[in-house]
PDB file of C-alpha atoms in Angstrom:
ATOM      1  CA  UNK N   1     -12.277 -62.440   3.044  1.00  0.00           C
ATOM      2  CA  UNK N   2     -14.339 -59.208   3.883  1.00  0.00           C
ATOM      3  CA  UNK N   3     -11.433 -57.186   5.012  1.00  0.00           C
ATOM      4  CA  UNK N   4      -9.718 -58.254   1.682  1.00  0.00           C
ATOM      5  CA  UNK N   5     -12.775 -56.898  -0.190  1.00  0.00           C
ATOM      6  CA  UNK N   6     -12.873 -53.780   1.789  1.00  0.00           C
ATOM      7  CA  UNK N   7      -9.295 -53.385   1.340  1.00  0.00           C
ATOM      8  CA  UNK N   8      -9.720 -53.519  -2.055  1.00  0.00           C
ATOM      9  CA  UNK N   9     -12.451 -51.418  -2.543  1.00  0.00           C
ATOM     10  CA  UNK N  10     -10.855 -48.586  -0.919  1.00  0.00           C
ATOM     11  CA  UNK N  11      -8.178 -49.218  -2.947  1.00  0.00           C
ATOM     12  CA  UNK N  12     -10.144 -48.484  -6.215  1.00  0.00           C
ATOM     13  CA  UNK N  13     -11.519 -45.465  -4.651  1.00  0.00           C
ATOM     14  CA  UNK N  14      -8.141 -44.021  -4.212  1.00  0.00           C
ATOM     15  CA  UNK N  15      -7.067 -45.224  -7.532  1.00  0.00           C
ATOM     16  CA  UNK N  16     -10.137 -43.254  -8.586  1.00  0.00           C
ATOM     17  CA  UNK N  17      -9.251 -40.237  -7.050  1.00  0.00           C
ATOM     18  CA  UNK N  18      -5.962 -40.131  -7.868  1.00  0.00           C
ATOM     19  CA  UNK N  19      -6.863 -40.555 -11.909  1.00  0.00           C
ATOM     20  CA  UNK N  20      -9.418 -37.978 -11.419  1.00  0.00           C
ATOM     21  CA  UNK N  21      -6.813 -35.595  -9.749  1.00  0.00           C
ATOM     22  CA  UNK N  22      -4.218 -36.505 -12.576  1.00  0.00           C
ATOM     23  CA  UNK N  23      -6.853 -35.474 -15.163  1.00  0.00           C
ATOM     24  CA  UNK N  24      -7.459 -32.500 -13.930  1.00  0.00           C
ATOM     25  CA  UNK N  25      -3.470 -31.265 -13.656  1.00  0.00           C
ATOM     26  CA  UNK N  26      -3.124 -32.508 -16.923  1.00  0.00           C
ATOM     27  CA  UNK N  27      -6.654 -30.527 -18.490  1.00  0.00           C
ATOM     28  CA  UNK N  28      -5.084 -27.595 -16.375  1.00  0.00           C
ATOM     29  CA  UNK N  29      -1.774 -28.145 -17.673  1.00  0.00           C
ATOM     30  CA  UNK N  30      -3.076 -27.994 -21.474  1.00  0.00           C
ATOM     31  CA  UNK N  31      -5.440 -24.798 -20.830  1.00  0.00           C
ATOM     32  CA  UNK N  32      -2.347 -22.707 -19.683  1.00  0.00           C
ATOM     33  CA  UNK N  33      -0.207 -23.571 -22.453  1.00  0.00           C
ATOM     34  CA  UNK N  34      -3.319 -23.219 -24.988  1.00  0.00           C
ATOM     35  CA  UNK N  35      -3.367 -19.809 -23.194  1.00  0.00           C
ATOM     36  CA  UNK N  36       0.173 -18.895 -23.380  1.00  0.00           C
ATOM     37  CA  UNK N  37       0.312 -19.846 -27.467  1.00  0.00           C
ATOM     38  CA  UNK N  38      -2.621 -17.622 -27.962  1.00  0.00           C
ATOM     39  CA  UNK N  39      -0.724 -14.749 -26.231  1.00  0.00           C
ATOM     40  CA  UNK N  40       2.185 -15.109 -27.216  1.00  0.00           C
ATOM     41  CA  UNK N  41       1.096 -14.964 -31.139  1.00  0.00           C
ATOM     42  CA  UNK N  42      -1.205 -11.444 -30.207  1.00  0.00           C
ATOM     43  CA  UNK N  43       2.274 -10.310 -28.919  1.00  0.00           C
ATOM     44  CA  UNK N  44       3.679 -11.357 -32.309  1.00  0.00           C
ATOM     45  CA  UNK N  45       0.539  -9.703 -33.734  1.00  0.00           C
ATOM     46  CA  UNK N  46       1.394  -6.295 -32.021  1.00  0.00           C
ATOM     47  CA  UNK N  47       5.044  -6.440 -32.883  1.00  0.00           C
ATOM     48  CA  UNK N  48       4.155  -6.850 -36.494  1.00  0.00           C
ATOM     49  CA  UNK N  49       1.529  -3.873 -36.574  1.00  0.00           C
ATOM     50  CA  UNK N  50       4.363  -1.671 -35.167  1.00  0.00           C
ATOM     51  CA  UNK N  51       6.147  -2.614 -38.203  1.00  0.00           C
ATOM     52  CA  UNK N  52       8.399  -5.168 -36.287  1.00  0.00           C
ATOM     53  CA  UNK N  53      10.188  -7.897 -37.574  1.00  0.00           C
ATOM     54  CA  UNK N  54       9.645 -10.765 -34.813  1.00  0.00           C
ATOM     55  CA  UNK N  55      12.095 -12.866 -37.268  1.00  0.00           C
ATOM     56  CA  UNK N  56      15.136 -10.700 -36.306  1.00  0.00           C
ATOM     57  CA  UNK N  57      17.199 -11.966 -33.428  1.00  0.00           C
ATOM     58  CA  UNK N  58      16.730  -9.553 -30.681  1.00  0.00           C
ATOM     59  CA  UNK N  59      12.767 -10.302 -31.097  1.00  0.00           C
ATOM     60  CA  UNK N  60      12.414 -13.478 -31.783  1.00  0.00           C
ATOM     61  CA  UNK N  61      11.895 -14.835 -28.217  1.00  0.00           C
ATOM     62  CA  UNK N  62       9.785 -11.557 -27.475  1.00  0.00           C
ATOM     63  CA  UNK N  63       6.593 -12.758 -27.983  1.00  0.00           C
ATOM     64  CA  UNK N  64       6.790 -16.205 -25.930  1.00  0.00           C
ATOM     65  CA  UNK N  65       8.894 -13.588 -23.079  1.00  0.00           C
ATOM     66  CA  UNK N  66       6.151 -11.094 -22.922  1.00  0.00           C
ATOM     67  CA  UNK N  67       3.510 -13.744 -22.826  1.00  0.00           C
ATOM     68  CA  UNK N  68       5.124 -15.318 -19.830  1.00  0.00           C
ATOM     69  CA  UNK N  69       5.558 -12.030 -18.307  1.00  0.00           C
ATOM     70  CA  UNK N  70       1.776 -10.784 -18.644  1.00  0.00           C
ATOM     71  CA  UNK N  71       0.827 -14.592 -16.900  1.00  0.00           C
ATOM     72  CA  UNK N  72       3.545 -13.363 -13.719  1.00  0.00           C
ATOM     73  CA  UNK N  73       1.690  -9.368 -13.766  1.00  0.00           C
ATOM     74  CA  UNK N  74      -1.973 -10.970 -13.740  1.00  0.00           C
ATOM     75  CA  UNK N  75      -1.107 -14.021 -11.596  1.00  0.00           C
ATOM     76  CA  UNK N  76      -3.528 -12.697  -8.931  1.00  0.00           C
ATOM     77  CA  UNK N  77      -6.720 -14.358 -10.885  1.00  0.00           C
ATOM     78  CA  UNK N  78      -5.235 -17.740  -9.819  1.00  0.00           C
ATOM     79  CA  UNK N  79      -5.564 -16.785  -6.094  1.00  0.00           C
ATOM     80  CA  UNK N  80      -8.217 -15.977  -3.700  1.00  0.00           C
ATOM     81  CA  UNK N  81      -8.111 -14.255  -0.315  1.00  0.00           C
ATOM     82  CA  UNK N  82      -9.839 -17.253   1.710  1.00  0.00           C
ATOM     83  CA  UNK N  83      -7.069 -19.700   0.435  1.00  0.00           C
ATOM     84  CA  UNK N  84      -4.453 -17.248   1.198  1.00  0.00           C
ATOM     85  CA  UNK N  85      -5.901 -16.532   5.141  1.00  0.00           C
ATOM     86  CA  UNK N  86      -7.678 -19.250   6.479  1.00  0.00           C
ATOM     87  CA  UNK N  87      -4.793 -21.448   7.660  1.00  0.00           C
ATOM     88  CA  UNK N  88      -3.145 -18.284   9.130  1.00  0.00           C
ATOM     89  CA  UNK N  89      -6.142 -16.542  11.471  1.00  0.00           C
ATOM     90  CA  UNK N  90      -5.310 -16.863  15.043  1.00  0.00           C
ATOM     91  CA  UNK N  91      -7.649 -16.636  17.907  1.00  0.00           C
ATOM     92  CA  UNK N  92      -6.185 -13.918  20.014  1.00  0.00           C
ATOM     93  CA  UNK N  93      -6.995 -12.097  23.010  1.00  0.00           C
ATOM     94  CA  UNK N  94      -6.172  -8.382  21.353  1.00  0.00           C
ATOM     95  CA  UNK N  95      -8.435  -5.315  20.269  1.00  0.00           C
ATOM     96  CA  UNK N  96      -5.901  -2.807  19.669  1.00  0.00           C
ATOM     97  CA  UNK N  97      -4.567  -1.652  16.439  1.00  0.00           C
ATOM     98  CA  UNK N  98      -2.736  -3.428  13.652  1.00  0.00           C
ATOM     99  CA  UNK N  99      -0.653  -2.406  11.385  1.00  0.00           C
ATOM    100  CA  UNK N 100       1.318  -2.912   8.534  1.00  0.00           C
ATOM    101  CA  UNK N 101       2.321   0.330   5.886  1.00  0.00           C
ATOM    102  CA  UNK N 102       4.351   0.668   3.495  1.00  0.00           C
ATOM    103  CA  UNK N 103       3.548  -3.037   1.470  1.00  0.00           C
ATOM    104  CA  UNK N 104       5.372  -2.361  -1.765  1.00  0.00           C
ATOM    105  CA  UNK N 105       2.522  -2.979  -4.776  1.00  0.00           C
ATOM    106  CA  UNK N 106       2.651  -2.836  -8.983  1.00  0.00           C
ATOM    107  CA  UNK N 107      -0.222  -3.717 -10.698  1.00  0.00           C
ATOM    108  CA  UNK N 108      -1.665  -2.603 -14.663  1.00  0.00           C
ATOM    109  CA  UNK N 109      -3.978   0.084 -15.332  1.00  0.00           C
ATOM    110  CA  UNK N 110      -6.918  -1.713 -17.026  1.00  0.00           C
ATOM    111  CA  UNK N 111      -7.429   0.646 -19.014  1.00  0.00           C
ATOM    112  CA  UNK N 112      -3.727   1.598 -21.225  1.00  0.00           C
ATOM    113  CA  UNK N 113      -2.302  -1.924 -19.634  1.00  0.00           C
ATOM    114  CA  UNK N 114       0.848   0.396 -17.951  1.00  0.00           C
ATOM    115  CA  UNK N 115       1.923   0.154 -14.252  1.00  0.00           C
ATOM    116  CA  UNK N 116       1.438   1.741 -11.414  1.00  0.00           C
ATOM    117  CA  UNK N 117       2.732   1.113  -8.120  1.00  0.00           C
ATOM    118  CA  UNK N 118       3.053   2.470  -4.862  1.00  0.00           C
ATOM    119  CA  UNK N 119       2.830   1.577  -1.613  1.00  0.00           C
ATOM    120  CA  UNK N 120      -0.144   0.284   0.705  1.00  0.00           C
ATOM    121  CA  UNK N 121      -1.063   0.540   4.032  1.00  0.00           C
ATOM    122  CA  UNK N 122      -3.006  -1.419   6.056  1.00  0.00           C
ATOM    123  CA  UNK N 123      -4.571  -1.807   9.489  1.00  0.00           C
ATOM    124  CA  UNK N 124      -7.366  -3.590  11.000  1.00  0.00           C
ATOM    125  CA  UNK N 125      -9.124  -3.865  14.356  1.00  0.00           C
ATOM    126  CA  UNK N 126      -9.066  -7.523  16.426  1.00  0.00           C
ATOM    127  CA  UNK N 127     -12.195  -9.276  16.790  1.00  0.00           C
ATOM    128  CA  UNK N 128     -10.375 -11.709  19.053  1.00  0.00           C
ATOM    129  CA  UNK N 129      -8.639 -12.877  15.488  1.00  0.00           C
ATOM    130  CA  UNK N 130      -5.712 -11.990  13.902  1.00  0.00           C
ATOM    131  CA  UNK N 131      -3.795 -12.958  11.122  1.00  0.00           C
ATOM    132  CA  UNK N 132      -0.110 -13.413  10.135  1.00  0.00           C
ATOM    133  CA  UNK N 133       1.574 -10.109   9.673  1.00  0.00           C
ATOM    134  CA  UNK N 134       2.467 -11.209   6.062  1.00  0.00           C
ATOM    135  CA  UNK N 135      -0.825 -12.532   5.173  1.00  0.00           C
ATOM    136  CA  UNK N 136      -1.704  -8.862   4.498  1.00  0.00           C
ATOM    137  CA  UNK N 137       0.567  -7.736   2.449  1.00  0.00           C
ATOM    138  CA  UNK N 138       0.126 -11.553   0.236  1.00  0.00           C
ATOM    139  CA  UNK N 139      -3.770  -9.796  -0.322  1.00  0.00           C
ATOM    140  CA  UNK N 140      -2.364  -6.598  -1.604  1.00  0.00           C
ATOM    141  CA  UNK N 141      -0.432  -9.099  -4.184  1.00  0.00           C
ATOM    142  CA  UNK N 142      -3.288 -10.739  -4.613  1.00  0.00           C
ATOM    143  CA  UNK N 143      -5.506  -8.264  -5.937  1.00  0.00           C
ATOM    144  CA  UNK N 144      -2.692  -5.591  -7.097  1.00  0.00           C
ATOM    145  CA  UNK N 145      -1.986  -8.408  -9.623  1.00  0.00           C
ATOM    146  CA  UNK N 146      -4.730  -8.652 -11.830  1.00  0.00           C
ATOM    147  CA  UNK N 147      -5.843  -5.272 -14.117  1.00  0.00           C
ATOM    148  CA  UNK N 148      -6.917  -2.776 -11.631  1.00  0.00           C
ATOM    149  CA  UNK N 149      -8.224   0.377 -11.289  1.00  0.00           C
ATOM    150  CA  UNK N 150      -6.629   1.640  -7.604  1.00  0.00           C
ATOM    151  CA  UNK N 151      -9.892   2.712  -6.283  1.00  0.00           C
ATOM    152  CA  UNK N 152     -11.476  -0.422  -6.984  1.00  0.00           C
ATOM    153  CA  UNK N 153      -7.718  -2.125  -5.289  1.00  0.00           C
ATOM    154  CA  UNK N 154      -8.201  -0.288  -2.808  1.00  0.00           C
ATOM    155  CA  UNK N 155     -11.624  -1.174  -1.672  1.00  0.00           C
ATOM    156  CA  UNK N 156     -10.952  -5.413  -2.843  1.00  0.00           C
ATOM    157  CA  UNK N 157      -8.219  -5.318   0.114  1.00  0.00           C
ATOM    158  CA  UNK N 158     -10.649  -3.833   2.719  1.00  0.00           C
ATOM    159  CA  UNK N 159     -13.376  -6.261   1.638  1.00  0.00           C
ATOM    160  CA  UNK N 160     -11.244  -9.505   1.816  1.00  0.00           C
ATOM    161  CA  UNK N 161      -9.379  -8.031   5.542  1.00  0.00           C
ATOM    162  CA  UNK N 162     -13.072  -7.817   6.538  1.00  0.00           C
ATOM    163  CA  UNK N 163     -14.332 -11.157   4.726  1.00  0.00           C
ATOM    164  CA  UNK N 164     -12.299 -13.462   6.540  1.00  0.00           C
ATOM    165  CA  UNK N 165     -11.021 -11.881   9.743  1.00  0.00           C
ATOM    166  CA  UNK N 166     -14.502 -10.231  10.725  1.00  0.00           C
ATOM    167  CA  UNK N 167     -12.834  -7.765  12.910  1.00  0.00           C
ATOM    168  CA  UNK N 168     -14.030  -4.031  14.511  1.00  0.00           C
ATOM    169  CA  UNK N 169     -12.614  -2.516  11.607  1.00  0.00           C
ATOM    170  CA  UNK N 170     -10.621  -2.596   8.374  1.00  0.00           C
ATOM    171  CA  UNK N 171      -8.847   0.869   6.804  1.00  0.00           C
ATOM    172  CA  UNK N 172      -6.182   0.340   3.659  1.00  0.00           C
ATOM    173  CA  UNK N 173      -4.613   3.678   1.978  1.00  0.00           C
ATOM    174  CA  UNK N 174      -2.887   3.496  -1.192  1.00  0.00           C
ATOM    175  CA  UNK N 175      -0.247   6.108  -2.841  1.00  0.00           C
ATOM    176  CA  UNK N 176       0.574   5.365  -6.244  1.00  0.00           C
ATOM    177  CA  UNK N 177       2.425   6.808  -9.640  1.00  0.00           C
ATOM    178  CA  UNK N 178       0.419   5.952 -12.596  1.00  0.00           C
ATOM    179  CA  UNK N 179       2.653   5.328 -16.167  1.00  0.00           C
ATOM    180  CA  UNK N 180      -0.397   6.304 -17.882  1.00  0.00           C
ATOM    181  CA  UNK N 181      -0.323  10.220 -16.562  1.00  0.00           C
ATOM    182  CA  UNK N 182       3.336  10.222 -16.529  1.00  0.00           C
ATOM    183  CA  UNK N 183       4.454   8.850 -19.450  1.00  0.00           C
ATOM    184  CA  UNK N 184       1.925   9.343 -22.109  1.00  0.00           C
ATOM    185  CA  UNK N 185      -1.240  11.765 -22.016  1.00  0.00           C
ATOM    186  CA  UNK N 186      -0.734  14.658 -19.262  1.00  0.00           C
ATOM    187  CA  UNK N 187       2.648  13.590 -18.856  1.00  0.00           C
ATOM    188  CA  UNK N 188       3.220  14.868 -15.010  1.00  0.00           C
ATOM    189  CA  UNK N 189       5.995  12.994 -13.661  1.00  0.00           C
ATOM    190  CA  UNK N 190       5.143  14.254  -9.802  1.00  0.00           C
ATOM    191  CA  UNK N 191       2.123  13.501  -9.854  1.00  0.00           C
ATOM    192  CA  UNK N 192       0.693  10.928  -7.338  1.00  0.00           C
ATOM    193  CA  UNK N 193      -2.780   8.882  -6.635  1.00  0.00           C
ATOM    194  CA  UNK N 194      -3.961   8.499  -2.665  1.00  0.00           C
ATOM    195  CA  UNK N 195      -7.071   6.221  -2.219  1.00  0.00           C
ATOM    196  CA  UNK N 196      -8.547   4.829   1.128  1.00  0.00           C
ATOM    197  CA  UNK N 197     -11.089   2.678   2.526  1.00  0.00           C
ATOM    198  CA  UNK N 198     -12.234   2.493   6.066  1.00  0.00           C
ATOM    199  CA  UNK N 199     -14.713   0.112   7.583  1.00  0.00           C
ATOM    200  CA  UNK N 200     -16.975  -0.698  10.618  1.00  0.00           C
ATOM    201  CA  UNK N 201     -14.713   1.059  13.709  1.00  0.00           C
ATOM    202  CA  UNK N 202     -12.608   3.170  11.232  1.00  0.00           C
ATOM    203  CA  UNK N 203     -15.580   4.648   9.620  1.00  0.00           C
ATOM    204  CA  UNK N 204     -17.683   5.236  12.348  1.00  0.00           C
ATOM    205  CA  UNK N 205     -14.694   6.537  15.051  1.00  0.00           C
ATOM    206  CA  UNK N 206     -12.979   9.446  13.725  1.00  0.00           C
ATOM    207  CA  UNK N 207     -10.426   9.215  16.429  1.00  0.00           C
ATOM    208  CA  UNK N 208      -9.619   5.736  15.725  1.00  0.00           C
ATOM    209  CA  UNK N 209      -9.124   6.693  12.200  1.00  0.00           C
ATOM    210  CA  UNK N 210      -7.102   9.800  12.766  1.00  0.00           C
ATOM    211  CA  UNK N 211      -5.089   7.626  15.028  1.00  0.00           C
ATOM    212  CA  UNK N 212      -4.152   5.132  11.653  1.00  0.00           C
ATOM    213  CA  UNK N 213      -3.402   8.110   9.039  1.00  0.00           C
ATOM    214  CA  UNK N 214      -0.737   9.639  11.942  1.00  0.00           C
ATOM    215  CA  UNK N 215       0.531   6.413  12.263  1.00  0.00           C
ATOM    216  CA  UNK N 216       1.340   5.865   8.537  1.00  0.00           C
ATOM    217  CA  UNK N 217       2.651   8.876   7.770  1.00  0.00           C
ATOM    218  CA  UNK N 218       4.997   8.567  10.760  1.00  0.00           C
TER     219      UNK N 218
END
């Protein structure tokens, strides 16, 4: 009789949890599409002020498209860094160098909403932890998908490397082509954007950091 009422009391505890995880997917569930209306009627908004017609055929999915679209670009708000590394972060005998360049990013100016992208490069310095090799470039996604600035990118990367690996160092470079110098304002279609960040080891050792940018640009 007592393991029947145990039985069933655990029961209604999962049945509990289970409602109150159902609930939540569901509130979640109505948020994003509450979200995507509201978008996708400012997109019909814009259209209109440009002196649009979102009625005509080749625009009349526009709205809902580029509201679906601007979700994918600025997907990175839905993720964080810890969830992304903490089932990948190794304990490791190794203190040398580690590398990974050329990690293919796009991301939107914050301030005209226009891409840039580029490539990163990243490297960090073994604490007696490392990481899966594409673990790193997942952060640059991470954070290269929400509306950036690449300085502040740049620095978000370093600081979430260092966060959760706590190793000797951390040192990220960026090189990026901004739409919003090449195809409006100055208009300069060579023109490119280099910013770095270089932590504990990196900082402090200029050997150990002149040792990273020869090693990326080879």
């Amino acid at each position: 009789m007592e393991n029947h009422q145990v039985s069933e009391l655990n029961s209604n505890v999962v049945d509990k949890i289970l409602n109150k995880d159902h609930c939540k997917e569901e509130k979640d569930s109505n948020d994003t599409a509450v979200k995507l209306a509201n978008m996708q009627k400012a997109y019909a908004t814009i259209l209109t002020g440009l002196g649009e017609n979102v009625d005509r055929e080749g625009l009349m999915r526009t709205p809902l498209r580029a509201a679906k679209a601007m979700q994918f670009l600025t997907k990175g708000y839905e993720e964080t860094a810890q969830a992304i590394l903490n089932d990948a972060v190794f304990d490791e005998n190794h203190e040398e160098m580690v590398i990974v360049k050329d990690i293919d990013l796009f991301s939107l100016c914050e301030h005209h909403l226009v891409p840039f992208f580029g490539k990163a490069h990243v490297a960090y310095l073994p604490n007696k932890k490392v990481v899966g090799l594409s673990k790193l470039a997942r952060i640059v996604e991470i954070f290269s998908r929400r509306l950036q600035v690449q300085e502040r990118l740049t620095k978000q990367i370093a600081e979430a490397i260092s966060e959760v690996l706590e190793p000797a160092g951390v040192a990220v470079v960026i090189e990026a082509s901004h739409m919003c110098m090449v195809m409006r304002g100055v208009q300069k279609m060579n023109a490119s954007t280099v910013t770095s960040v270089v932590l504990g080891q990196f900082r402090d050792d200029h050997k150990c950091r002149e040792e990273f940018l020869h090693l990326i640009r080879n």
